[in-house]
CSV table of C-alpha atoms and ligand atoms in Angstrom, one decimal:
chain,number,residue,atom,x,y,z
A,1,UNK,CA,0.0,0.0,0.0
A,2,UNK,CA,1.3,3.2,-1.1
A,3,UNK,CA,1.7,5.6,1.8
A,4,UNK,CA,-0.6,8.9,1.8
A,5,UNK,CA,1.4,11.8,1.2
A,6,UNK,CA,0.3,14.7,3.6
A,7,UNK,CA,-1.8,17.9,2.1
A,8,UNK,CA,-1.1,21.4,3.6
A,9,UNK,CA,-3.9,21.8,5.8
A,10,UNK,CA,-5.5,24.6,4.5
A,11,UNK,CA,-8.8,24.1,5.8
A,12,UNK,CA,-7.4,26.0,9.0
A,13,UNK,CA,-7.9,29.1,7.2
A,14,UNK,CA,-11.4,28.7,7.0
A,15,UNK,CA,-11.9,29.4,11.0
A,16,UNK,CA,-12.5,32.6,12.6
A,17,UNK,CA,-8.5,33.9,13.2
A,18,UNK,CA,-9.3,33.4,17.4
A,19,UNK,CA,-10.0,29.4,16.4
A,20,UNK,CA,-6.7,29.4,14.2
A,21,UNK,CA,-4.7,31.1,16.9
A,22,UNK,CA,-5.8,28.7,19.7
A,23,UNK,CA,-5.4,25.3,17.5
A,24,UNK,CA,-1.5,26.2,16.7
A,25,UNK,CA,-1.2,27.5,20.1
A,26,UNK,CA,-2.3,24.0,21.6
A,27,UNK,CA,-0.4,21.8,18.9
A,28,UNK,CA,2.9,24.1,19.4
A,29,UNK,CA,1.8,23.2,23.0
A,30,UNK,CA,2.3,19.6,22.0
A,31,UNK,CA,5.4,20.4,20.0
A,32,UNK,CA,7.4,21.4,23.4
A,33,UNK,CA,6.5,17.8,24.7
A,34,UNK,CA,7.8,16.0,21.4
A,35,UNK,CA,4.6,15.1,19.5
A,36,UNK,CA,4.9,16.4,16.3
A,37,UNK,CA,2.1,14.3,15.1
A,38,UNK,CA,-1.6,13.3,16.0
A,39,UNK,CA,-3.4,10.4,14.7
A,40,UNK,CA,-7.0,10.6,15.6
A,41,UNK,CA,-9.5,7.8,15.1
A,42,UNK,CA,-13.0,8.5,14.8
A,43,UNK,CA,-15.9,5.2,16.0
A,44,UNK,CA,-19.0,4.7,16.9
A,45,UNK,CA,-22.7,3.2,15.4
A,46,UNK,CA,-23.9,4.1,12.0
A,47,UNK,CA,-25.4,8.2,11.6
A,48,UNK,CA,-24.1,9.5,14.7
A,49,UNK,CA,-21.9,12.0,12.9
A,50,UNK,CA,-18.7,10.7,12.5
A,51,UNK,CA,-17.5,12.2,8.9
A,52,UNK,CA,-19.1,15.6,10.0
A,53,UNK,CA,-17.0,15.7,12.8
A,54,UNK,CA,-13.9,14.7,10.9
A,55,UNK,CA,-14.9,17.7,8.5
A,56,UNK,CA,-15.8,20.0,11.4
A,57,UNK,CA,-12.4,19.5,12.3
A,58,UNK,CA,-10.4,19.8,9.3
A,59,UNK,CA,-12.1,22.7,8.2
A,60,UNK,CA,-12.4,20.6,4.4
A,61,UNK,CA,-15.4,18.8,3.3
A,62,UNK,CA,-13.1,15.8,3.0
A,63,UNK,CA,-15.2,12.6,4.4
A,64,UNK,CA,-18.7,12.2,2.7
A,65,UNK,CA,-21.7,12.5,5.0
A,66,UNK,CA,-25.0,10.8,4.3
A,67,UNK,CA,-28.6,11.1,6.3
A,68,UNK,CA,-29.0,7.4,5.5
A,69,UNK,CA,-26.7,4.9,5.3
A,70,UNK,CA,-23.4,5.1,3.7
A,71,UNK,CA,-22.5,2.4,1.3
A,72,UNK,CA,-18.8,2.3,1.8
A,73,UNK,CA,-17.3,-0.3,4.5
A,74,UNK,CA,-13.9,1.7,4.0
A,75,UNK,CA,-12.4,3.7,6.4
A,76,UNK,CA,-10.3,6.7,5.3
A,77,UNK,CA,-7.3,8.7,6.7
A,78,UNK,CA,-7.0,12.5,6.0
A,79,UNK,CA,-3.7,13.3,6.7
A,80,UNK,CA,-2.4,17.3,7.3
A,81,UNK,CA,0.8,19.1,7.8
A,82,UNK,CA,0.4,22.7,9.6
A,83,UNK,CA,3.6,24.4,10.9
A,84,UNK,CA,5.5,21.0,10.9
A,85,UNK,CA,2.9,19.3,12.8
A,86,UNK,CA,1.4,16.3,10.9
A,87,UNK,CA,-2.5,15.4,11.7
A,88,UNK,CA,-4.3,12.1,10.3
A,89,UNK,CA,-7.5,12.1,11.0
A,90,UNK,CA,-9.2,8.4,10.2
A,91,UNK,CA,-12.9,8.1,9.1
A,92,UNK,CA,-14.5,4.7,9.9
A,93,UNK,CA,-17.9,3.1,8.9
A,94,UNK,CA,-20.3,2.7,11.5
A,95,UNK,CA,-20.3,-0.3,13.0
A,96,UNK,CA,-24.0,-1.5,13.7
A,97,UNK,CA,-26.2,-2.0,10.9
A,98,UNK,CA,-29.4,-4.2,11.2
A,99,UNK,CA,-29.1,-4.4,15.0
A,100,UNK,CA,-25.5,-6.0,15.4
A,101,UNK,CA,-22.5,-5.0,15.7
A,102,UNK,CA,-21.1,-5.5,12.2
A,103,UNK,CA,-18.3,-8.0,12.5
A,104,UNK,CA,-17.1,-7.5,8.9
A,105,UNK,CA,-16.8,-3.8,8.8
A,106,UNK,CA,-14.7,-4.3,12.0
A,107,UNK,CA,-12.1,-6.6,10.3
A,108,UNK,CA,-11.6,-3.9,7.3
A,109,UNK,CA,-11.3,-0.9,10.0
A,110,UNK,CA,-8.7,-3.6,12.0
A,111,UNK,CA,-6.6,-4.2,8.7
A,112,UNK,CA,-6.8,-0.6,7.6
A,113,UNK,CA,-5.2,0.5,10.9
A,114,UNK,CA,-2.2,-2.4,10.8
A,115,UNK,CA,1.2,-0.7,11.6
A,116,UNK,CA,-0.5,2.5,12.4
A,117,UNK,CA,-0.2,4.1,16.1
A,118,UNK,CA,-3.3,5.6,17.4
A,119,UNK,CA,-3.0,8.5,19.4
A,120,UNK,CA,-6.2,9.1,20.5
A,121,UNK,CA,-9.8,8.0,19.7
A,122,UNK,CA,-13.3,9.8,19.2
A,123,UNK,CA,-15.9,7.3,20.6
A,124,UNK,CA,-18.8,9.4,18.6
A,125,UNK,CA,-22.5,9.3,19.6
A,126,UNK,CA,-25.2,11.9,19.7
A,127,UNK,CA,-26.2,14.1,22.9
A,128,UNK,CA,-29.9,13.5,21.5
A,129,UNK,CA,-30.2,10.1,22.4
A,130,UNK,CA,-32.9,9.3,25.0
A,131,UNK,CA,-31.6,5.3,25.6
A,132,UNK,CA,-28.4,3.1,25.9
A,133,UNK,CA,-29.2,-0.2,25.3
A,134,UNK,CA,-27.0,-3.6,24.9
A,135,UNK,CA,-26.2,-2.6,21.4
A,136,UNK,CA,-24.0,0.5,22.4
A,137,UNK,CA,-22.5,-2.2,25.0
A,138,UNK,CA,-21.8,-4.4,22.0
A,139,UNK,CA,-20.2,-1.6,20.2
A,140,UNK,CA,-18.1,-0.8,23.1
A,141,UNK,CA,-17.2,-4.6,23.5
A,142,UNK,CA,-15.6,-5.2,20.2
A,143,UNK,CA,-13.9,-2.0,20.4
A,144,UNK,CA,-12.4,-3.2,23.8
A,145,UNK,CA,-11.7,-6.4,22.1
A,146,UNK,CA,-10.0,-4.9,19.2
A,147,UNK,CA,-7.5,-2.5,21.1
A,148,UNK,CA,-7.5,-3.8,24.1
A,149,UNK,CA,-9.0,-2.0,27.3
A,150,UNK,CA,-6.0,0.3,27.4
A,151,UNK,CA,-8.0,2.3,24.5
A,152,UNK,CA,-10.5,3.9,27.3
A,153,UNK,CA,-6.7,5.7,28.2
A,154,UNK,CA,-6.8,7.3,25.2
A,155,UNK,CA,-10.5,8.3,24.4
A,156,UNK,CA,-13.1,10.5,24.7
A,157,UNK,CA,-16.8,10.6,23.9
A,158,UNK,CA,-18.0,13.0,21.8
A,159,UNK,CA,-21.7,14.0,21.4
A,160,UNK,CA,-22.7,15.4,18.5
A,161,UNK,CA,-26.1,17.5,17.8
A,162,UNK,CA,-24.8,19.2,20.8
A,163,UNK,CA,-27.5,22.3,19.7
A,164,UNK,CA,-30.5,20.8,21.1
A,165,UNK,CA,-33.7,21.5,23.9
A,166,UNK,CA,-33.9,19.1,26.6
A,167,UNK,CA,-36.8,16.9,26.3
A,168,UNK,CA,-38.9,16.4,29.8
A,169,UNK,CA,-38.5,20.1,31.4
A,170,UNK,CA,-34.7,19.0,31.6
A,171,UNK,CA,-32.4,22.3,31.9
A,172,UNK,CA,-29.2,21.4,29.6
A,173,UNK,CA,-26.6,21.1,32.0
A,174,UNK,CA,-29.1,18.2,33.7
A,175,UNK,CA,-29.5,16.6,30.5
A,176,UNK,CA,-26.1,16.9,29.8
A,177,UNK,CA,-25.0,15.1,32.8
A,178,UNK,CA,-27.5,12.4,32.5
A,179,UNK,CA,-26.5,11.5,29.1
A,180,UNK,CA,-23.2,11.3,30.2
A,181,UNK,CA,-23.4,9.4,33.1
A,182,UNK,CA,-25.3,6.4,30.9
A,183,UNK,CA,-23.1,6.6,28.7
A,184,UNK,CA,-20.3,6.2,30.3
A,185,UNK,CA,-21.8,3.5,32.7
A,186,UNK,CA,-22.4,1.8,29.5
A,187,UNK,CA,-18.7,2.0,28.5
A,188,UNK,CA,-17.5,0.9,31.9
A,189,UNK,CA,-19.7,-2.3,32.0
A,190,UNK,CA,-19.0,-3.1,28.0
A,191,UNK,CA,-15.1,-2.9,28.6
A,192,UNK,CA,-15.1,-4.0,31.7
A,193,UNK,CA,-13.6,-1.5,33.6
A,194,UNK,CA,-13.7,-2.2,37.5
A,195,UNK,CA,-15.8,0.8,38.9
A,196,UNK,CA,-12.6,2.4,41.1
A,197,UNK,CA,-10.4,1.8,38.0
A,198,UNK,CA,-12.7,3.8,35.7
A,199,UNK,CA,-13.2,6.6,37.8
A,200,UNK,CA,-9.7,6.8,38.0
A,201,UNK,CA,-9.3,7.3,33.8
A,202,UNK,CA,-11.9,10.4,33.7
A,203,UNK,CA,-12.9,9.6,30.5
A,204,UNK,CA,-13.8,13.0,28.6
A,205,UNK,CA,-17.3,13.8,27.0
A,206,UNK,CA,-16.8,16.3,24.6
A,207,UNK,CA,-20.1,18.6,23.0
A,208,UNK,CA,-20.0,18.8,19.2
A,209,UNK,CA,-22.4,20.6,17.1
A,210,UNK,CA,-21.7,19.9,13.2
A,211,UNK,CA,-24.6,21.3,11.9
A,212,UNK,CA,-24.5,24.9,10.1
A,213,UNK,CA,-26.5,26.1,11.6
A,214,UNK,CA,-24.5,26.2,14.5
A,215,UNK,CA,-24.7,28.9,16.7
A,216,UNK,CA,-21.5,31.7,16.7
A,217,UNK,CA,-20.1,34.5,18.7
A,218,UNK,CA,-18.8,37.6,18.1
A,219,UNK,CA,-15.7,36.0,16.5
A,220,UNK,CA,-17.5,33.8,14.4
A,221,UNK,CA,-16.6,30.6,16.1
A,222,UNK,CA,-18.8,27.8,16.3
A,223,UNK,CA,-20.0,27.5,20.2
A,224,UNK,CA,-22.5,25.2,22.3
A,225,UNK,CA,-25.2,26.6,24.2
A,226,UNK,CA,-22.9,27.7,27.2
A,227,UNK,CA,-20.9,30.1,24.7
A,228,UNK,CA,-18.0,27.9,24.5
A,229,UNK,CA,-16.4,27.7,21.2
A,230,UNK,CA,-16.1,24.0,20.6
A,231,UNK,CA,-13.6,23.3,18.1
A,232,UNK,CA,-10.2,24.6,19.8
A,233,UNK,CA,-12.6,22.8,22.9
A,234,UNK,CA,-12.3,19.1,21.8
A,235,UNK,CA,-8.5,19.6,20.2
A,236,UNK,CA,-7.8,21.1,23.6
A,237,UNK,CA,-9.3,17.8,25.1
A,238,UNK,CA,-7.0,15.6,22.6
A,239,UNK,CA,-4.2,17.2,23.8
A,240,UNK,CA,-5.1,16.5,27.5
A,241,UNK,CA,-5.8,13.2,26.7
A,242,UNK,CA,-2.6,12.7,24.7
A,243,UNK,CA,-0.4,14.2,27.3
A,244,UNK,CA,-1.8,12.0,30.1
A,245,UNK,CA,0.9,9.6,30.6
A,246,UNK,CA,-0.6,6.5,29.0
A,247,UNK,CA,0.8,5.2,25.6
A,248,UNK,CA,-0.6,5.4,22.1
A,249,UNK,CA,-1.7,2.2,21.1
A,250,UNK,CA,0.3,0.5,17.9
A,251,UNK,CA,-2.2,-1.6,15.7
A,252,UNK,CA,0.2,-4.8,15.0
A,253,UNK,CA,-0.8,-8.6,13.9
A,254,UNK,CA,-0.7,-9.8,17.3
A,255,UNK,CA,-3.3,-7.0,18.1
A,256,UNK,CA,-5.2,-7.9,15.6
A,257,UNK,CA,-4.9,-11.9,15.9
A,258,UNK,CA,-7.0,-11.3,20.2
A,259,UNK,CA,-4.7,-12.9,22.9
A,260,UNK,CA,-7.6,-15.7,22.3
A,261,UNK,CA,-7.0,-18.5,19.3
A,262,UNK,CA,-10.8,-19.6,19.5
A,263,UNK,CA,-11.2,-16.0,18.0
A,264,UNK,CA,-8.9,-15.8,15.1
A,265,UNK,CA,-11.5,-17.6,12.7
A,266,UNK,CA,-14.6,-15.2,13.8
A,267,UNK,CA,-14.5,-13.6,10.6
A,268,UNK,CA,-15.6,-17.0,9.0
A,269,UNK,CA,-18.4,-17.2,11.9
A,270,UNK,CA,-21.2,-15.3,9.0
A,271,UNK,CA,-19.7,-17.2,6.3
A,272,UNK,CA,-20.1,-20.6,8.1
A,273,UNK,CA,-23.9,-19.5,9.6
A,274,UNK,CA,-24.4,-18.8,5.9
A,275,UNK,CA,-22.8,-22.0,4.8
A,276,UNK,CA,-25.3,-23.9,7.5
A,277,UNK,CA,-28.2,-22.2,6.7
A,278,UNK,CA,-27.9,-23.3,2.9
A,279,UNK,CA,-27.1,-27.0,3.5
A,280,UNK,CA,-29.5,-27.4,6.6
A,281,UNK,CA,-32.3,-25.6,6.1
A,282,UNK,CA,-32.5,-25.5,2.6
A,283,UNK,CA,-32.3,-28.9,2.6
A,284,UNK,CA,-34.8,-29.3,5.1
A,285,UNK,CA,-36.9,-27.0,3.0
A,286,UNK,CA,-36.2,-28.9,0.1
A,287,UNK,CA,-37.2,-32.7,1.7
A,288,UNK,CA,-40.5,-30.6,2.8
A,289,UNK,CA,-41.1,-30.2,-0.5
A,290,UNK,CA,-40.7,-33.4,-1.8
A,291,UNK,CA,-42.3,-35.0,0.4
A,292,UNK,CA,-45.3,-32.7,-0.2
A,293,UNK,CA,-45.3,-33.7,-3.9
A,294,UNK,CA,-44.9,-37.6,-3.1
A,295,UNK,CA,-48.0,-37.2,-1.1
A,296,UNK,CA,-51.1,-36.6,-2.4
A,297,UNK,CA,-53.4,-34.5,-0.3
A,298,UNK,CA,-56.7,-33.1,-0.7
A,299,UNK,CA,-56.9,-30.1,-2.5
A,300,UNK,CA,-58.9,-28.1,1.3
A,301,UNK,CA,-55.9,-29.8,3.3
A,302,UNK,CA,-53.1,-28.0,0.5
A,303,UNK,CA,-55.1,-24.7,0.5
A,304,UNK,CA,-54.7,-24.8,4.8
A,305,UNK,CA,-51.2,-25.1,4.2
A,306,UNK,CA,-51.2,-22.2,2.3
A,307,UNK,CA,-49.3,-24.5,-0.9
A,308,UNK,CA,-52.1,-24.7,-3.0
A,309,UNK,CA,-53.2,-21.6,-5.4
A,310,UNK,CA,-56.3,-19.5,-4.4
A,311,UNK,CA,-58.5,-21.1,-7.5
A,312,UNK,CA,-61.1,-22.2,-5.5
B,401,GTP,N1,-27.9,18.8,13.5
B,401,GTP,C1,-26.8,18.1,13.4
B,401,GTP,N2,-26.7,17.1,12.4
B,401,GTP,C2,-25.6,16.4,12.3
B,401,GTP,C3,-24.5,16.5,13.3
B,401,GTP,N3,-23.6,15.6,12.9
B,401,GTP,C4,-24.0,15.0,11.9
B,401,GTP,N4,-25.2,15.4,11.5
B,401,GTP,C5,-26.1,14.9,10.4
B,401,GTP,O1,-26.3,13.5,10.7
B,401,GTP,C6,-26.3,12.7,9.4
B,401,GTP,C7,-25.2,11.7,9.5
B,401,GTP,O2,-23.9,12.3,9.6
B,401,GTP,P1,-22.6,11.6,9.2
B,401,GTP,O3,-21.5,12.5,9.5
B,401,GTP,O4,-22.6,11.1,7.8
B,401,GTP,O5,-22.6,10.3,10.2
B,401,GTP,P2,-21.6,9.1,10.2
B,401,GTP,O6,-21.4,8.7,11.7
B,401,GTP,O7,-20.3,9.4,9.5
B,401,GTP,O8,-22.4,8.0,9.5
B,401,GTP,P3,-21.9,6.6,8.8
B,401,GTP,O9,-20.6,6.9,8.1
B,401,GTP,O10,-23.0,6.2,7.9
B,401,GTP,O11,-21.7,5.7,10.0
B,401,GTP,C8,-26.0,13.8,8.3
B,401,GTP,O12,-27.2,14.1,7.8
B,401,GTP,C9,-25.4,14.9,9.1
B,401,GTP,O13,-25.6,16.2,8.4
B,401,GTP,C10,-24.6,17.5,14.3
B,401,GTP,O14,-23.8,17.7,15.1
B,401,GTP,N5,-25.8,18.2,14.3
B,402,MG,MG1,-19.4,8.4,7.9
């Protein structure tokens, strides 16, 4: 694979001079500490916002965003150099669709990230969701599962549609912290993170409000209903997170491969259920059949059945 060769990131230009100012201010912060580069990985269910945020930070309409379902499996890395600081920014398809957990998305996001280091990851989901269920644990599970629980050291969760009225009589902040809390509950129990030791990471929940019809102060930057600007927020966040003392996390085979043998062929698990399904219960289906034909029945006892046609 031929290895992307970083754009100028000119999309900076496009924020208000104050956002431009603070976003080189925090990576020359990181700079002084040796990072010269930030690879951010963006995850989470299908629709939550994702490739808006990955534009929202970039300043570029680079990743494609879609009200329904995007057809591409592929994730994608925008990569930028600004003042000899290099940023890849890593798009990746959302990983429920029907009600599972899409196994086979995961394995193309786990070989697309082979040899790369993450430094940090977006979990995404949207403040204006009423409900965790076991599907958002599920997600969380096979995240855990494909990086390891050491990933919780180097995430946050950010909620998108950040611009919104609290349901119920709910002021924000309340609604806010409620979210949150469920969220991150839902987190700890789907990696399973002992109680003490998850209190102890402080995971970050970050506001994000891609829509453009955001609101904007005086400056022109993008803020949340509490006035805060929320782009030079959530890099500010990244660096936090970054500088926090826990490692990035190097995607290698023996990541990939699970410290667990029995899980190395779960790729093949659809392809085998698949496989079943055709020989068993087609065949089932098909000895049904025949053994309807060998028997003659009465025309009333056929219609019942539902087999034969509506003639009569
Ligand atoms: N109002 C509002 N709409 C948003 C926000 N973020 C995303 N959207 C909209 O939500 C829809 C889905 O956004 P995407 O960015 O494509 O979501 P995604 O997570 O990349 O989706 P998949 O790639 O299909 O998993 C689009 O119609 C976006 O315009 C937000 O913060 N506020
Ligand atoms: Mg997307």
């Amino acid at each position: 694979m031929m290895a992307q060769v970083p754009r100028e990131w000119t999309g900076i230009q496009q924020f208000p001079v104050t956002t431009q100012n603070r976003l080189l201010e925090l990576l020359g912060k990181l700079k002084e500490e040796n990072v010269s580069s930030l690879t951010i990985l963006l995850m989470g269910k299908g629709g939550v916002g994702k490739s808006s945020t990955v534009n929202s930070i970039l300043g570029e309409r680079v990743a494609s965003v879609s009200a329904f379902q995007s057809e591409g499996l592929r994730p994608m890395m925008y990569s930028r150099i600004r003042a000899d600081f290099t940023l890849n920014i890593i798009d990746t398809p959302g990983l429920v669709e029907g009600g599972y957990v899409n196994e086979q998305a995961l394995e193309i996001i786990k070989r697309f990230l082979l040899n790369k280091t993450i430094d940090v990851l977006l979990y995404v989901d949207r403040l204006d969701s009423y409900r965790v269920d076991s599907l958002d644990k599920q997600v969380i599970k096979a995240i855990t599962d494909t990086f390891g629980k050491r990933i919780w050291q180097r995430s946050l969760v950010v909620l998108t549609h950040a611009q919104l009225s609290p349901p119920d009589g709910l002021n924000y902040d309340e609604f806010f912290a409620r979210r949150s809390e469920a969220l991150l509950k839902c987190i700890r129990f789907g990696a399973r993170i002992r109680k003490e030791e998850f209190q102890k990471l402080a995971l970050p929940v970050v506001l994000v409000e891609n829509s453009g019809r955001c609101k904007t102060n005086d400056n022109g930057e993008k803020i949340l209903p509490d006035g805060t600007p929320w782009i030079p927020k959530l890099v500010e966040v990244m660096t936090t997170v970054v500088a926090n003392g826990s490692k990035s996390i190097t995607v290698d085979q023996k990541l990939i491969d699970g410290p667990d043998p029995n899980n190395r062929g779960k790729f093949f698990i659809p392809l085998i259920l698949a496989f079943q399904y055709f020989v068993v219960v087609k065949g089932i289906q098909r000895a049904i059949e025949q053994d309807i034909r060998n028997e003659s029945k009465p025309l009333w006892e056929l219609r019942d059945m539902g087999l034969a046609d509506r003639k009569f």
